[in-house]
mmCIF file of C-alpha atoms and ligand atoms in Angstrom:
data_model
loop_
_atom_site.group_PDB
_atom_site.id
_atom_site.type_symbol
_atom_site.label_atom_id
_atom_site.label_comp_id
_atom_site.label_asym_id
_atom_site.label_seq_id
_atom_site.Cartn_x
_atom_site.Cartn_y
_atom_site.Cartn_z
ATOM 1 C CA UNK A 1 -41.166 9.827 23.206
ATOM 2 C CA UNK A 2 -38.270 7.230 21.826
ATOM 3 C CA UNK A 3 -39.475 8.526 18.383
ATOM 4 C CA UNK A 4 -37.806 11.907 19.412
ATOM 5 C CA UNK A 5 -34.667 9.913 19.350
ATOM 6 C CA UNK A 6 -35.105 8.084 16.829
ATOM 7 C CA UNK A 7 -35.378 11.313 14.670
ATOM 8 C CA UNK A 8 -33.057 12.751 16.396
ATOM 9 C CA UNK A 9 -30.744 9.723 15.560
ATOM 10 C CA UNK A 10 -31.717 9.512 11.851
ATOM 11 C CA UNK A 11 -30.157 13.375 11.670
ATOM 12 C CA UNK A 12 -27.023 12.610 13.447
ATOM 13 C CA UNK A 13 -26.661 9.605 10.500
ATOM 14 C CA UNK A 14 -27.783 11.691 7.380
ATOM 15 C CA UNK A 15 -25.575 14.197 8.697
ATOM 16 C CA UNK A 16 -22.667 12.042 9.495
ATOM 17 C CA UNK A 17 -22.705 10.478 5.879
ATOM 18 C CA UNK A 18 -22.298 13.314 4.099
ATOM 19 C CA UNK A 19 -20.102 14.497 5.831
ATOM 20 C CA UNK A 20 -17.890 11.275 5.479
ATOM 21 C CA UNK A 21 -18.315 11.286 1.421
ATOM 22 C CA UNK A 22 -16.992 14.958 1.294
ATOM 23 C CA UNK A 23 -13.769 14.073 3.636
ATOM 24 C CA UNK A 24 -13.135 10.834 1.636
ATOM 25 C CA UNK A 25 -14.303 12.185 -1.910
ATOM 26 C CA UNK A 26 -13.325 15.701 -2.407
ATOM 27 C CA UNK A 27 -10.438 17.472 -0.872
ATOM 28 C CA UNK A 28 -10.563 20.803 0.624
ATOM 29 C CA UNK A 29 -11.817 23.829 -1.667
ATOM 30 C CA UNK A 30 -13.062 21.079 -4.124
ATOM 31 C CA UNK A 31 -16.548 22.049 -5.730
ATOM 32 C CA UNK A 32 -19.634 20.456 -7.527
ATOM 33 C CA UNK A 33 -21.647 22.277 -9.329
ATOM 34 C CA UNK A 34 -25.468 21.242 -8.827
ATOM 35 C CA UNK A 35 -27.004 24.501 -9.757
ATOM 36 C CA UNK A 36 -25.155 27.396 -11.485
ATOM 37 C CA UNK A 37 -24.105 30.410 -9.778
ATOM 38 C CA UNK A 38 -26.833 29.779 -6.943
ATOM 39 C CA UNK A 39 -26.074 25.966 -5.340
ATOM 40 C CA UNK A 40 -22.733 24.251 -5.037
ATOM 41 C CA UNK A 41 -21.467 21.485 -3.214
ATOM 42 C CA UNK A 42 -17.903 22.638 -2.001
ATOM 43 C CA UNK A 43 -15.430 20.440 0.784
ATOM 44 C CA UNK A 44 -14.814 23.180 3.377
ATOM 45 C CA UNK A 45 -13.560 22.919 7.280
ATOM 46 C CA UNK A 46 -14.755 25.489 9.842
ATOM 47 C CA UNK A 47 -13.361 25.538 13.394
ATOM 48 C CA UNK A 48 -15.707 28.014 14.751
ATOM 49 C CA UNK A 49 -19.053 28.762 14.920
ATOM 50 C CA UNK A 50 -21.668 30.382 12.676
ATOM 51 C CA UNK A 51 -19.819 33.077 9.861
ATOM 52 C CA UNK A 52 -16.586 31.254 11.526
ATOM 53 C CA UNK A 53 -16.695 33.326 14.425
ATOM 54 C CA UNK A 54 -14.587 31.786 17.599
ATOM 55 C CA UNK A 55 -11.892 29.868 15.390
ATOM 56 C CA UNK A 56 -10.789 26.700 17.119
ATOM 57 C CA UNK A 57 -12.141 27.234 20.676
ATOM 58 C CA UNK A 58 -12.906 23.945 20.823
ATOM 59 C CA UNK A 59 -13.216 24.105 24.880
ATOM 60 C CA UNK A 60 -15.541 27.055 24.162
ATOM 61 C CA UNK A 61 -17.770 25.131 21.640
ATOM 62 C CA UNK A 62 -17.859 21.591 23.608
ATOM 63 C CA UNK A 63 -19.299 23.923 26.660
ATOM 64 C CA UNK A 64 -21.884 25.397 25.047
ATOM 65 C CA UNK A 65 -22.981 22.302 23.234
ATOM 66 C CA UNK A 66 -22.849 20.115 26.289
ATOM 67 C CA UNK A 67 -25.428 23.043 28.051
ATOM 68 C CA UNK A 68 -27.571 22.706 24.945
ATOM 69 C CA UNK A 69 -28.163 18.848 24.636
ATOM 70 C CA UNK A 70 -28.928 18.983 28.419
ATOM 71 C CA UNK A 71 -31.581 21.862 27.978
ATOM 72 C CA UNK A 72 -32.800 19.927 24.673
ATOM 73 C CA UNK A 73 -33.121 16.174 26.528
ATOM 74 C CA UNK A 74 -34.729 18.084 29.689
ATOM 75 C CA UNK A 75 -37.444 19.830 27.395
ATOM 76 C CA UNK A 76 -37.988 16.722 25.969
ATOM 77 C CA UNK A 77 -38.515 14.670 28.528
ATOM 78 C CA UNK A 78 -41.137 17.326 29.894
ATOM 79 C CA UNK A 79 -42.977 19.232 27.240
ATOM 80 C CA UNK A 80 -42.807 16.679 23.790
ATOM 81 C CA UNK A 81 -45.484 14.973 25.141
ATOM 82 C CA UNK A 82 -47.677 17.846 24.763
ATOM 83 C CA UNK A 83 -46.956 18.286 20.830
ATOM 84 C CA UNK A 84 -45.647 16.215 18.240
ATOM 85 C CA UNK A 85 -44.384 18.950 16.419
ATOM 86 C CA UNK A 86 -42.562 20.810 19.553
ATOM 87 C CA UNK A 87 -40.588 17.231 20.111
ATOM 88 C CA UNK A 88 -39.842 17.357 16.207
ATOM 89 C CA UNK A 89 -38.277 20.501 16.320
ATOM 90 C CA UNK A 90 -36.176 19.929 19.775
ATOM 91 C CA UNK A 91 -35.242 16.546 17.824
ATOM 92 C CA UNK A 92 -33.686 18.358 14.824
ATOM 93 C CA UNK A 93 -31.726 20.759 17.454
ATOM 94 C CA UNK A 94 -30.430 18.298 19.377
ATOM 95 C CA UNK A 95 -29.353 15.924 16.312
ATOM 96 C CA UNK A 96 -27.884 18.872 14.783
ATOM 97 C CA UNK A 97 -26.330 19.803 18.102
ATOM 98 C CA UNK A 98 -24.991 16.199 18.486
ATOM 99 C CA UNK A 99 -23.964 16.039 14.588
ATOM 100 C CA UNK A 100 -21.392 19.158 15.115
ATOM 101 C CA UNK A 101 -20.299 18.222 18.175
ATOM 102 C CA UNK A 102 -18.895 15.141 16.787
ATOM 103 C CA UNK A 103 -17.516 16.473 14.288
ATOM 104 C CA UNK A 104 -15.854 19.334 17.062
ATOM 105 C CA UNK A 105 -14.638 15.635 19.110
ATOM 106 C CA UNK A 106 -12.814 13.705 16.468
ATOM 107 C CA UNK A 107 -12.019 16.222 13.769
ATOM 108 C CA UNK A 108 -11.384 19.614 15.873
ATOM 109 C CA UNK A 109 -13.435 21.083 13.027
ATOM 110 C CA UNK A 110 -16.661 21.314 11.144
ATOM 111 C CA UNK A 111 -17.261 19.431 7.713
ATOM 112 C CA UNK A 112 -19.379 21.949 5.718
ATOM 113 C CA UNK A 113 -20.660 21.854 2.284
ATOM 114 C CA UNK A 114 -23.520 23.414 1.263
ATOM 115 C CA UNK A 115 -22.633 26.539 -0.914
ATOM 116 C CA UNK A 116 -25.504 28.738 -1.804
ATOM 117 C CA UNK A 117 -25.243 31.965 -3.128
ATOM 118 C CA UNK A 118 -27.763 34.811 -2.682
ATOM 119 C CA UNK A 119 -27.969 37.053 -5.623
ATOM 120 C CA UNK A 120 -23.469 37.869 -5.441
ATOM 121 C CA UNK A 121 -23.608 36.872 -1.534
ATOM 122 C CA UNK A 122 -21.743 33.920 -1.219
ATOM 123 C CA UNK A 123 -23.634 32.218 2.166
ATOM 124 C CA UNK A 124 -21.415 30.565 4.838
ATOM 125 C CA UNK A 125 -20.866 27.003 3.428
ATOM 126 C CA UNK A 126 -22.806 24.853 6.204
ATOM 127 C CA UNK A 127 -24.313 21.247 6.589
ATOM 128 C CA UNK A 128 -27.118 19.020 7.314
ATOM 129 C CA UNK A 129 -26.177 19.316 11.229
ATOM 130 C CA UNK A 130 -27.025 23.551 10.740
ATOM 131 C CA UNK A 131 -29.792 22.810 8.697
ATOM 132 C CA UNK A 132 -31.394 21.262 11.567
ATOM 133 C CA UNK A 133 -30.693 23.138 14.103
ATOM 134 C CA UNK A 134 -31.583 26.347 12.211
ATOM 135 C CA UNK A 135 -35.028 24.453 10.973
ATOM 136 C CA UNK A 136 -35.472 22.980 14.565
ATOM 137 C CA UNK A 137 -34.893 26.580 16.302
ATOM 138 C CA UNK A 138 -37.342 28.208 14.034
ATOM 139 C CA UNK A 139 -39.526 25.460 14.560
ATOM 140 C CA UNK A 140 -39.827 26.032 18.396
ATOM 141 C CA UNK A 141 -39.938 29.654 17.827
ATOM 142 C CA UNK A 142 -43.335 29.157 15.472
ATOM 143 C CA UNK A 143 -44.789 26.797 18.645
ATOM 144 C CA UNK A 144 -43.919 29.103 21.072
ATOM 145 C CA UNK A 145 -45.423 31.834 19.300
ATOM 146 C CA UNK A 146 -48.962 30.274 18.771
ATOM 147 C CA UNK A 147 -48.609 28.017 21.598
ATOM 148 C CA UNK A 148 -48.857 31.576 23.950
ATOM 149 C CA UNK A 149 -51.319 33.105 21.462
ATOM 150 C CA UNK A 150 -53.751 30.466 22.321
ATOM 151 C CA UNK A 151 -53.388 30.580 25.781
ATOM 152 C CA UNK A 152 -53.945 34.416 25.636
ATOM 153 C CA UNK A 153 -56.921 33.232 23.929
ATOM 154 C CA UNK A 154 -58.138 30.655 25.834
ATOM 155 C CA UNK A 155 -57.487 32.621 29.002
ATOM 156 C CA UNK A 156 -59.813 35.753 27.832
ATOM 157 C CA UNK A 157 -62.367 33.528 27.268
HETATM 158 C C1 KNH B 1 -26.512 26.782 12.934
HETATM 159 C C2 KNH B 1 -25.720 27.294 14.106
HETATM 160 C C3 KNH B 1 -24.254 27.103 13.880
HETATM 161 C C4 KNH B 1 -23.753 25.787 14.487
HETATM 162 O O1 KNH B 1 -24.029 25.771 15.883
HETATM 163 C C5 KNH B 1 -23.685 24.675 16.635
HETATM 164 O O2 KNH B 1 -23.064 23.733 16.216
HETATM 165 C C6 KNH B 1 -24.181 24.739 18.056
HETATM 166 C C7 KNH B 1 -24.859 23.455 18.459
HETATM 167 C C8 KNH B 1 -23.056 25.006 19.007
HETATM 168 C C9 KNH B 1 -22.423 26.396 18.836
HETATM 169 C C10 KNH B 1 -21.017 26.335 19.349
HETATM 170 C C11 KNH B 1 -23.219 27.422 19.601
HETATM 171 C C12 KNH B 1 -24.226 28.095 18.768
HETATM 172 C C13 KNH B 1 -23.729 29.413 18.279
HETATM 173 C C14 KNH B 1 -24.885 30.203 17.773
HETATM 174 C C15 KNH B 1 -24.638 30.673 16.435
HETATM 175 O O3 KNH B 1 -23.659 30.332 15.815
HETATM 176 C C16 KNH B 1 -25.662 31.610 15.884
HETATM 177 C C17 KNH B 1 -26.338 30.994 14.699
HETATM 178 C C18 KNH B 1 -27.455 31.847 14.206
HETATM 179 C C19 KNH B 1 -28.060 31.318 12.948
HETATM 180 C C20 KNH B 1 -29.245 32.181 12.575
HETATM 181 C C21 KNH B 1 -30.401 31.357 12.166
HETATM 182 C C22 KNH B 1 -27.057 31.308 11.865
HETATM 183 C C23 KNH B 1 -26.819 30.224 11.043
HETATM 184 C C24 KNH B 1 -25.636 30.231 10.237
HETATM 185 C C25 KNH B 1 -25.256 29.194 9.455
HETATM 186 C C26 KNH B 1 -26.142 27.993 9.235
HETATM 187 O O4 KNH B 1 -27.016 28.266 8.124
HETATM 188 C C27 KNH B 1 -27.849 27.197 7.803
HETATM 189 C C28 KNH B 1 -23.930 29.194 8.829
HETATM 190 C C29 KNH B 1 -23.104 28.049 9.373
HETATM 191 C C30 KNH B 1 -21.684 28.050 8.839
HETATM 192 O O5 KNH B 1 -20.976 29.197 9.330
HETATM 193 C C31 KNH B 1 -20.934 26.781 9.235
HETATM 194 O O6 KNH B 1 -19.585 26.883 8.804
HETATM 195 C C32 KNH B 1 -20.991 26.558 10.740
HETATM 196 C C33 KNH B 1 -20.344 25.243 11.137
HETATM 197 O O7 KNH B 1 -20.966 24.187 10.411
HETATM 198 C C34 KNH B 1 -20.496 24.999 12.651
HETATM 199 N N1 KNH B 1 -21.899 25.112 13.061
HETATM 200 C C35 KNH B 1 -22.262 25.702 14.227
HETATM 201 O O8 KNH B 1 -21.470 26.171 15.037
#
Protein backbone atom coordinates (compact mmCIF):
# COMPACT_ATOMS: atom_id res chain seq x y z
CA UNK A 1 0.00 0.00 0.00
CA UNK A 2 2.73 2.87 1.15
CA UNK A 3 4.41 1.88 -2.19
CA UNK A 4 1.34 3.61 -3.89
CA UNK A 5 2.69 6.68 -2.28
CA UNK A 6 5.79 6.31 -2.66
CA UNK A 7 5.21 6.25 -6.51
CA UNK A 8 2.93 8.53 -6.27
CA UNK A 9 5.56 10.78 -4.46
CA UNK A 10 8.45 9.99 -6.86
CA UNK A 11 5.95 11.69 -9.74
CA UNK A 12 5.12 14.70 -7.79
CA UNK A 13 9.31 15.11 -7.55
CA UNK A 14 10.22 14.21 -11.25
CA UNK A 15 7.53 16.44 -12.08
CA UNK A 16 8.35 19.23 -9.78
CA UNK A 17 12.08 19.32 -11.07
CA UNK A 18 11.47 19.91 -14.33
CA UNK A 19 9.36 22.05 -13.91
CA UNK A 20 11.76 24.17 -11.64
CA UNK A 21 14.75 23.95 -14.41
CA UNK A 22 12.35 25.40 -17.12
CA UNK A 23 11.18 28.47 -14.70
CA UNK A 24 14.83 29.09 -13.63
CA UNK A 25 16.55 28.15 -17.08
CA UNK A 26 14.52 29.27 -19.95
CA UNK A 27 12.16 32.14 -20.05
CA UNK A 28 8.81 32.05 -21.50
CA UNK A 29 8.47 31.01 -25.35
CA UNK A 30 12.15 29.80 -25.05
CA UNK A 31 12.73 26.43 -27.05
CA UNK A 32 15.18 23.39 -27.27
CA UNK A 33 15.30 21.53 -29.94
CA UNK A 34 15.68 17.66 -29.07
CA UNK A 35 14.19 16.28 -32.19
CA UNK A 36 13.48 18.31 -35.37
CA UNK A 37 10.17 19.38 -36.38
CA UNK A 38 8.55 16.49 -34.17
CA UNK A 39 9.93 17.04 -30.23
CA UNK A 40 10.82 20.30 -28.57
CA UNK A 41 11.33 21.38 -25.23
CA UNK A 42 9.60 24.92 -25.05
CA UNK A 43 9.00 27.17 -21.41
CA UNK A 44 5.23 27.75 -21.65
CA UNK A 45 2.51 28.80 -18.75
CA UNK A 46 -1.10 27.56 -18.99
CA UNK A 47 -3.77 28.78 -16.55
CA UNK A 48 -6.41 26.45 -17.60
CA UNK A 49 -6.99 23.13 -18.23
CA UNK A 50 -6.40 20.69 -21.09
CA UNK A 51 -6.17 22.76 -24.86
CA UNK A 52 -6.21 25.85 -22.21
CA UNK A 53 -9.74 25.66 -21.79
CA UNK A 54 -11.07 27.56 -18.39
CA UNK A 55 -8.19 30.29 -18.31
CA UNK A 56 -7.34 31.20 -14.74
CA UNK A 57 -10.30 29.69 -12.82
CA UNK A 58 -8.18 28.81 -10.34
CA UNK A 59 -11.27 28.30 -7.75
CA UNK A 60 -12.70 26.11 -10.54
CA UNK A 61 -9.51 23.95 -10.95
CA UNK A 62 -8.57 23.64 -7.02
CA UNK A 63 -12.37 22.13 -6.77
CA UNK A 64 -12.15 19.68 -9.09
CA UNK A 65 -8.70 18.57 -8.10
CA UNK A 66 -9.48 18.48 -4.42
CA UNK A 67 -12.72 15.92 -5.55
CA UNK A 68 -10.17 13.92 -7.52
CA UNK A 69 -7.33 13.21 -4.92
CA UNK A 70 -10.20 12.27 -2.51
CA UNK A 71 -11.78 9.74 -5.09
CA UNK A 72 -8.02 8.62 -5.96
CA UNK A 73 -6.85 8.08 -1.96
CA UNK A 74 -10.45 6.38 -1.34
CA UNK A 75 -9.90 3.84 -4.33
CA UNK A 76 -6.74 3.27 -3.03
CA UNK A 77 -7.23 2.54 0.17
CA UNK A 78 -10.00 -0.05 -1.02
CA UNK A 79 -9.30 -1.69 -4.32
CA UNK A 80 -5.04 -1.44 -4.75
CA UNK A 81 -4.84 -4.23 -2.74
CA UNK A 82 -6.47 -6.31 -5.24
CA UNK A 83 -3.88 -5.37 -8.17
CA UNK A 84 -0.59 -4.01 -8.31
CA UNK A 85 -1.11 -2.56 -11.48
CA UNK A 86 -4.71 -0.84 -10.63
CA UNK A 87 -2.73 0.98 -7.50
CA UNK A 88 0.05 1.93 -10.18
CA UNK A 89 -2.17 3.59 -12.33
CA UNK A 90 -4.36 5.50 -9.46
CA UNK A 91 -0.65 6.41 -8.23
CA UNK A 92 0.31 8.17 -11.49
CA UNK A 93 -3.28 10.08 -11.37
CA UNK A 94 -3.05 11.20 -8.19
CA UNK A 95 0.80 12.34 -8.44
CA UNK A 96 -0.09 13.99 -11.56
CA UNK A 97 -3.18 15.40 -9.91
CA UNK A 98 -1.05 16.60 -6.92
CA UNK A 99 1.92 17.81 -9.37
CA UNK A 100 -0.62 20.46 -11.16
CA UNK A 101 -2.25 21.36 -8.35
CA UNK A 102 0.83 22.73 -6.93
CA UNK A 103 1.75 24.28 -9.51
CA UNK A 104 -2.25 25.90 -9.65
CA UNK A 105 -1.27 26.88 -5.48
CA UNK A 106 1.95 28.77 -5.73
CA UNK A 107 2.23 29.78 -9.36
CA UNK A 108 -1.62 30.43 -10.40
CA UNK A 109 -0.49 28.57 -13.52
CA UNK A 110 0.79 25.45 -15.15
CA UNK A 111 4.60 24.96 -16.11
CA UNK A 112 4.40 23.03 -19.43
CA UNK A 113 7.01 21.92 -21.75
CA UNK A 114 6.75 19.17 -23.76
CA UNK A 115 6.23 20.27 -27.47
CA UNK A 116 5.44 17.53 -29.86
CA UNK A 117 4.24 17.96 -33.11
CA UNK A 118 2.02 15.52 -35.06
CA UNK A 119 2.68 15.54 -38.70
CA UNK A 120 1.93 20.05 -38.92
CA UNK A 121 -0.28 19.68 -35.56
CA UNK A 122 1.46 21.43 -33.06
CA UNK A 123 0.14 19.31 -29.64
CA UNK A 124 -0.74 21.34 -26.49
CA UNK A 125 2.69 21.83 -24.78
CA UNK A 126 2.13 19.69 -21.44
CA UNK A 127 4.30 18.04 -18.62
CA UNK A 128 5.31 15.13 -16.65
CA UNK A 129 2.21 15.88 -14.18
CA UNK A 130 -0.28 15.20 -17.68
CA UNK A 131 1.77 12.52 -18.67
CA UNK A 132 0.72 10.72 -15.69
CA UNK A 133 -2.43 11.36 -15.32
CA UNK A 134 -3.19 10.68 -19.01
CA UNK A 135 -0.95 7.23 -18.65
CA UNK A 136 -2.59 6.56 -15.18
CA UNK A 137 -6.31 7.18 -16.62
CA UNK A 138 -5.71 4.90 -19.49
CA UNK A 139 -4.21 2.60 -17.24
CA UNK A 140 -7.42 2.13 -15.10
CA UNK A 141 -9.44 2.17 -18.16
CA UNK A 142 -7.33 -1.12 -19.58
CA UNK A 143 -8.05 -2.81 -15.79
CA UNK A 144 -11.41 -1.99 -15.80
CA UNK A 145 -11.93 -3.31 -19.09
CA UNK A 146 -10.43 -6.87 -18.51
CA UNK A 147 -11.00 -6.73 -14.92
CA UNK A 148 -15.13 -6.98 -15.97
CA UNK A 149 -14.30 -9.26 -18.92
CA UNK A 150 -13.11 -11.82 -16.54
CA UNK A 151 -15.75 -11.63 -14.27
CA UNK A 152 -18.22 -12.04 -17.23
CA UNK A 153 -16.12 -14.97 -17.68
CA UNK A 154 -15.77 -16.37 -14.57
CA UNK A 155 -19.44 -15.81 -13.84
CA UNK A 156 -20.66 -17.97 -17.08
CA UNK A 157 -18.71 -20.56 -15.97
C1 LIG B 1 -4.09 15.72 -18.55
C2 LIG B 1 -5.31 16.47 -18.09
C3 LIG B 1 -5.03 17.93 -18.02
C4 LIG B 1 -4.60 18.36 -16.61
O1 LIG B 1 -5.61 18.01 -15.67
C5 LIG B 1 -5.43 18.28 -14.34
O2 LIG B 1 -4.49 18.89 -13.89
C6 LIG B 1 -6.51 17.72 -13.46
C7 LIG B 1 -5.93 16.98 -12.28
C8 LIG B 1 -7.41 18.80 -12.95
C9 LIG B 1 -8.23 19.49 -14.05
C10 LIG B 1 -8.59 20.86 -13.57
C11 LIG B 1 -9.48 18.69 -14.33
C12 LIG B 1 -9.31 17.75 -15.45
C13 LIG B 1 -9.84 18.32 -16.72
C14 LIG B 1 -9.99 17.21 -17.71
C15 LIG B 1 -9.32 17.54 -18.95
O3 LIG B 1 -8.65 18.54 -19.05
C16 LIG B 1 -9.53 16.58 -20.07
C17 LIG B 1 -8.23 15.94 -20.45
C18 LIG B 1 -8.43 14.88 -21.48
C19 LIG B 1 -7.14 14.32 -21.97
C20 LIG B 1 -7.43 13.19 -22.93
C21 LIG B 1 -6.56 12.03 -22.66
C22 LIG B 1 -6.35 15.38 -22.63
C23 LIG B 1 -5.01 15.62 -22.38
C24 LIG B 1 -4.44 16.84 -22.85
C25 LIG B 1 -3.17 17.23 -22.60
C26 LIG B 1 -2.18 16.31 -21.91
O4 LIG B 1 -1.53 15.50 -22.91
C27 LIG B 1 -0.56 14.65 -22.39
C28 LIG B 1 -2.72 18.58 -22.94
C29 LIG B 1 -2.36 19.34 -21.68
C30 LIG B 1 -1.99 20.78 -21.96
O5 LIG B 1 -3.14 21.50 -22.43
C31 LIG B 1 -1.44 21.47 -20.71
O6 LIG B 1 -1.21 22.84 -21.00
C32 LIG B 1 -2.39 21.33 -19.54
C33 LIG B 1 -1.81 21.91 -18.26
O7 LIG B 1 -0.55 21.29 -18.01
C34 LIG B 1 -2.76 21.67 -17.07
N1 LIG B 1 -3.12 20.26 -16.96
C35 LIG B 1 -4.37 19.86 -16.63
O8 LIG B 1 -5.29 20.62 -16.38
Amino acid sequence: MWRIYLIAITVILVDQVTKYLVVANMEIGDRLTVIESFFYITSHRNSGAAWGILQGQMGFFYIITIIVIGFIIFYIQKFAKDSKWLGIALAFVLGGAIGNFIDRLFRKEVVDFFDVYIGSYDYPIFNIADSALVVGVIFIFIYTFFDERNQKRSNTK
